[in-house]
Amino acid sequence: MMEGITDQQIEKGLQMLRSLQDGKLMTHVNSCVHCGLCGESCLYYLANKEARFLPAMKVDLVSSVYKRYFTFTGRVFPKLINARDLDQETTEEMVDLLFGACTMCGRCNIHCSIGVDIAFLVRTGRMMLTEMGLTPVTLQSTVNAALTTGNNMGITKEEFVDTLNWLEEDLRDEVNDPEASIPLNEKGKKLMYTLNPREPKFFPLSISAMAKVFYAAKESWTLSTEMYDVTNYAFFSGNPKEAKVIADRMHAEFKNLGAKELVLAECGHGDRAYRWEAPNYMKTKLDYKVYTSVELLAEYIKSGRIKVDKEKIKQRVTLHDPCNLARNGGVVSEQRYVLSQTVSDFVEMTPHGIDNLCCGGGGGQLAMSEYNERRMKIGRLKADQIRNTGAQIVVTPCHNCVDQLSQLNSFYKLNVQIKTLAEIVADALIID
Amino acid sequence: MPAGLQGFPNQTVAFKVTAMAWYIYLTYISLLVCLSSLLYHFVKIVKLGNPKDLSTPSGNARQAIIYSFTGAMSPSKKESAYLHLPTYAAGLLYHLGTFLCIALLITSLVNLQFPQVIIWVLLAALVVSFASGVSILVKRMRSKELGQLSNLDDYISNILVSLFQLMTAVYLLGGAPEAAFASATASAGLTASAGLTTADFAGVTATAYALTSAYFVTASLLLLYMPVGKLKHAVYFFAARYHLAFFYGRRNVWPPKIK
């Protein structure tokens, strides 16, 4: 139970909503017809079978407040359309459902009978709540870590450099070349590569994998020790000002290093937050190419810059599409092309691609420990999907998904390996 | 049938309204209010325009918009359709019936007439769509989850539209054309010129006049209510599909690249 909200907080929330009014918001708050058919497309509803988890309920939370304050009917006949005051009860429900019961995966958008952008409205609600100072503490602390330390895991520069140094030594051993390197802060390279801080902290082998691929491709690339964090949790918390600070740092470091292209690590929300959302926070068009390592890996193989042998990986492999990369980012066929060239037994999940089921860790859920129980419960659907493929390896080009899938692997005893796409490519790589 | 109506045979008189009875005025006014309000919403959305998006598109919004209104609407692409086929079918028929009723309302206002065989076909269609609407209403009333989701507007909207369909069917079925004719001819002073007296119409007008006026009053109520509640999705549905397509199109999500 949160403490009583003040009039000032309410005014801030409404001011945020007012400031966001455009054709898109006006359209989506007025479009839901309460058919309730969206339930079957939502992990939270499917796992809990409670009306409050219907995506339409989440839409209603935002639209009922909008209608109460910004429409004639809502102001004059609130009961007719259930237009709600932004009060204690409403905000408590909003926090619980918009932060704690939605990964903003957008699957309900695709299947909505009308075409309501439900994830967009959830994010609008989150922006209001954040403006009111009601962001869940756990999520805000992740954002704060990024703001104060430069990465959301709070990794110190020394720790980061140490990790990269031993990864570089490992790389030299592996490729048997004392000149192989993981370049740091080198100016004028073609690519500036980024990382999800989970990599140096928990999954360093994915950095090795990508470094090995870069080595094989003879790529001109660098990492930055000043700003390498591809994530932007302020996108999930709904704080455009903080999101801008984080995005600005990446932009500034890219310019500082004088690279030509920015390659985003395997991180669904990092891709979305920088490639698609950052220009809007920063209020500027990016004058350089920004793309994902998934697209880069596909290009390396297509162009013959690297050679791979699909016979090296004989286990059955399946693919989990990160929602922010596929459904919200349009990167769908590239990862499939890469897998078609690097593994011998690939099987799709059902459903997949832009229709995939979220792993349950998106939308900042992994950062909000207070909702862990819910997160693991909704993850059962993904666990069942994986089990049904009979795969031994689950590939996902997203470190956030890797984390959630790893937890599901253990919780639901799936007995599979979870790998990034770069790890698969590195395993299949032929180095002359 | 009164002698004066001999030249006005049943098989061609579906919606014969030849003069401006009070309910016709009411319907015109309601239609004007409805269209103005919906136009206001439409113009407002158009004026507000697309969200300012400074990201570099990787797809084609135009193709996505076409897909949004075609392929993406296919029942095979939507869980809200293929996982709920009876409800989806009922909803589809209900909407088709509503469009039909609106079209018939217009034809009634401009005196378009139909052969009797067409009238029977229209009646059959309206019976099906009315039943569909009622089934959706019953589902909303019986489902605990839908009950929690629903508000007063959801029930009023469904009841008004269903009633409009029912009244259209009743109006088509009989009585109403004669009533309209009688009312019209009487108000235009044609009764006397045809050598008829008001008494000649008494049998017809008693019931038929009531049905006719009830039909137009129902239509007027619906038209007046449309901009108030969720029925304005008549406009917003198109805007929602456009905006969703704009979002997915720029990002190369729609049209889908893999099956």
Tab-separated table of C-alpha atoms in Angstrom, chain A residues 22-24 26-28 30-31 33-37 40-41 45 49 51 54 56-57 60 73 79-82 106-107 109-115 117 272 275-277 279-280 283-286 326-330 332-333 336 352-355, chain B residues 41 44-45 48-49 51-58 73 77-80 82-84 87 139-140 145-146 148-154 156 225 227-230 232-233 236-237 239-241 243-244 247-248 250-254 256-259:
chain	number	residue	atom	x	y	z
A	22	ASP	CA	-1.509	13.946	-29.800
A	23	GLY	CA	-3.429	12.158	-32.527
A	24	LYS	CA	-2.050	8.791	-31.473
A	26	MET	CA	-6.371	10.550	-28.565
A	27	THR	CA	-7.013	7.672	-30.927
A	28	HIS	CA	-5.973	4.852	-28.665
A	30	ASN	CA	-10.951	6.284	-27.495
A	31	SER	CA	-10.771	3.008	-29.372
A	33	VAL	CA	-14.717	-1.414	-27.164
A	34	HIS	CA	-14.307	-3.700	-24.137
A	35	CYS	CA	-14.747	-6.888	-26.133
A	36	GLY	CA	-12.265	-8.587	-23.808
A	37	LEU	CA	-10.891	-10.771	-26.588
A	40	GLU	CA	-5.826	-14.818	-24.698
A	41	SER	CA	-2.919	-12.827	-26.140
A	45	TYR	CA	-4.131	-13.158	-18.237
A	49	LYS	CA	-7.199	-15.999	-15.619
A	51	ALA	CA	-10.189	-10.054	-15.308
A	54	LEU	CA	-6.920	-8.363	-19.257
A	56	ALA	CA	-8.263	-4.038	-21.885
A	57	MET	CA	-8.272	-3.392	-18.139
A	60	ASP	CA	-9.114	1.293	-19.275
A	73	THR	CA	-18.617	12.931	-21.486
A	79	LYS	CA	-20.375	7.057	-14.450
A	80	LEU	CA	-21.642	6.431	-17.968
A	81	ILE	CA	-18.192	5.585	-19.284
A	82	ASN	CA	-16.535	4.732	-15.973
A	106	GLY	CA	2.857	-5.545	-27.517
A	107	ARG	CA	1.492	-8.954	-28.425
A	109	ASN	CA	-1.617	-4.916	-30.020
A	110	ILE	CA	-1.254	-7.319	-32.922
A	111	HIS	CA	-4.251	-9.380	-31.861
A	112	CYS	CA	-6.562	-6.598	-30.685
A	113	SER	CA	-9.819	-6.703	-32.626
A	114	ILE	CA	-9.611	-2.945	-33.119
A	115	GLY	CA	-5.895	-2.222	-33.225
A	117	ASP	CA	-1.753	0.164	-29.150
A	272	ARG	CA	14.482	-0.183	-29.129
A	275	ARG	CA	17.541	3.120	-32.303
A	276	TRP	CA	13.857	3.927	-32.141
A	277	GLU	CA	13.235	6.009	-29.060
A	279	PRO	CA	16.138	10.296	-31.328
A	280	ASN	CA	12.843	11.392	-29.828
A	283	LYS	CA	15.000	15.608	-30.224
A	284	THR	CA	17.460	15.005	-33.000
A	285	LYS	CA	17.860	12.694	-35.948
A	286	LEU	CA	20.910	10.470	-35.653
A	326	ALA	CA	11.187	-8.480	-33.381
A	327	ARG	CA	7.676	-7.197	-32.739
A	328	ASN	CA	8.795	-3.704	-31.805
A	329	GLY	CA	11.926	-3.450	-33.910
A	330	GLY	CA	11.304	-5.387	-37.117
A	332	VAL	CA	12.926	-10.968	-37.585
A	333	SER	CA	14.489	-12.672	-40.594
A	336	ARG	CA	16.772	-16.918	-38.761
A	352	HIS	CA	7.220	-17.179	-33.264
A	353	GLY	CA	8.469	-14.069	-35.042
A	354	ILE	CA	6.337	-11.011	-34.464
A	355	ASP	CA	3.747	-13.264	-32.864
B	41	HIS	CA	-13.320	13.910	-33.846
B	44	LYS	CA	-9.140	16.708	-34.587
B	45	ILE	CA	-7.218	13.465	-35.077
B	48	LEU	CA	-3.080	16.451	-34.466
B	49	GLY	CA	-1.384	14.283	-37.063
B	51	PRO	CA	3.431	11.571	-33.656
B	52	LYS	CA	6.714	13.326	-34.342
B	53	ASP	CA	9.169	10.479	-34.778
B	54	LEU	CA	12.797	11.377	-35.437
B	55	SER	CA	14.063	7.815	-35.690
B	56	THR	CA	15.214	6.585	-39.077
B	57	PRO	CA	12.568	4.297	-40.554
B	58	SER	CA	13.603	0.874	-41.751
B	73	MET	CA	-7.588	-8.014	-40.331
B	77	LYS	CA	-3.987	-13.387	-38.118
B	78	LYS	CA	-5.835	-12.416	-34.970
B	79	GLU	CA	-6.247	-14.460	-31.848
B	80	SER	CA	-9.209	-12.254	-31.032
B	82	TYR	CA	-9.566	-17.423	-34.442
B	83	LEU	CA	-9.601	-18.218	-30.731
B	84	HIS	CA	-13.095	-16.769	-30.360
B	87	THR	CA	-17.956	-14.154	-30.839
B	139	LYS	CA	-22.320	-12.791	-23.212
B	140	ARG	CA	-21.390	-9.456	-21.663
B	145	GLU	CA	-14.850	-11.021	-16.496
B	146	LEU	CA	-16.653	-8.984	-19.133
B	148	GLN	CA	-15.855	-6.280	-14.589
B	149	LEU	CA	-14.596	-4.724	-17.789
B	150	SER	CA	-17.917	-3.247	-18.866
B	151	ASN	CA	-19.469	0.089	-18.057
B	152	LEU	CA	-22.932	1.511	-18.586
B	153	ASP	CA	-21.967	2.765	-22.020
B	154	ASP	CA	-21.168	-0.768	-23.186
B	156	ILE	CA	-26.444	1.209	-23.696
B	225	TYR	CA	-25.727	8.786	-28.655
B	227	PRO	CA	-20.603	10.527	-30.419
B	228	VAL	CA	-21.035	10.206	-26.653
B	229	GLY	CA	-19.802	6.710	-25.939
B	230	LYS	CA	-17.854	3.896	-27.476
B	232	LYS	CA	-17.590	6.610	-31.924
B	233	HIS	CA	-15.168	3.813	-32.653
B	236	TYR	CA	-11.514	5.700	-34.050
B	237	PHE	CA	-11.291	2.166	-35.387
B	239	ALA	CA	-7.525	5.883	-36.765
B	240	ALA	CA	-6.310	3.106	-34.461
B	241	ARG	CA	-5.463	0.812	-37.332
B	243	HIS	CA	-1.596	4.608	-36.087
B	244	LEU	CA	-0.705	1.010	-35.308
B	247	PHE	CA	4.249	2.495	-35.857
B	248	TYR	CA	4.853	-1.010	-37.202
B	250	ARG	CA	8.306	2.515	-39.899
B	251	ARG	CA	9.964	-0.283	-37.985
B	252	ASN	CA	9.560	-2.863	-40.737
B	253	VAL	CA	7.351	-5.074	-38.581
B	254	TRP	CA	4.346	-4.862	-40.893
B	256	PRO	CA	5.365	-9.435	-41.774
B	257	LYS	CA	8.543	-10.785	-43.320
B	258	ILE	CA	8.153	-14.411	-42.297
B	259	LYS	CA	5.149	-16.705	-42.009
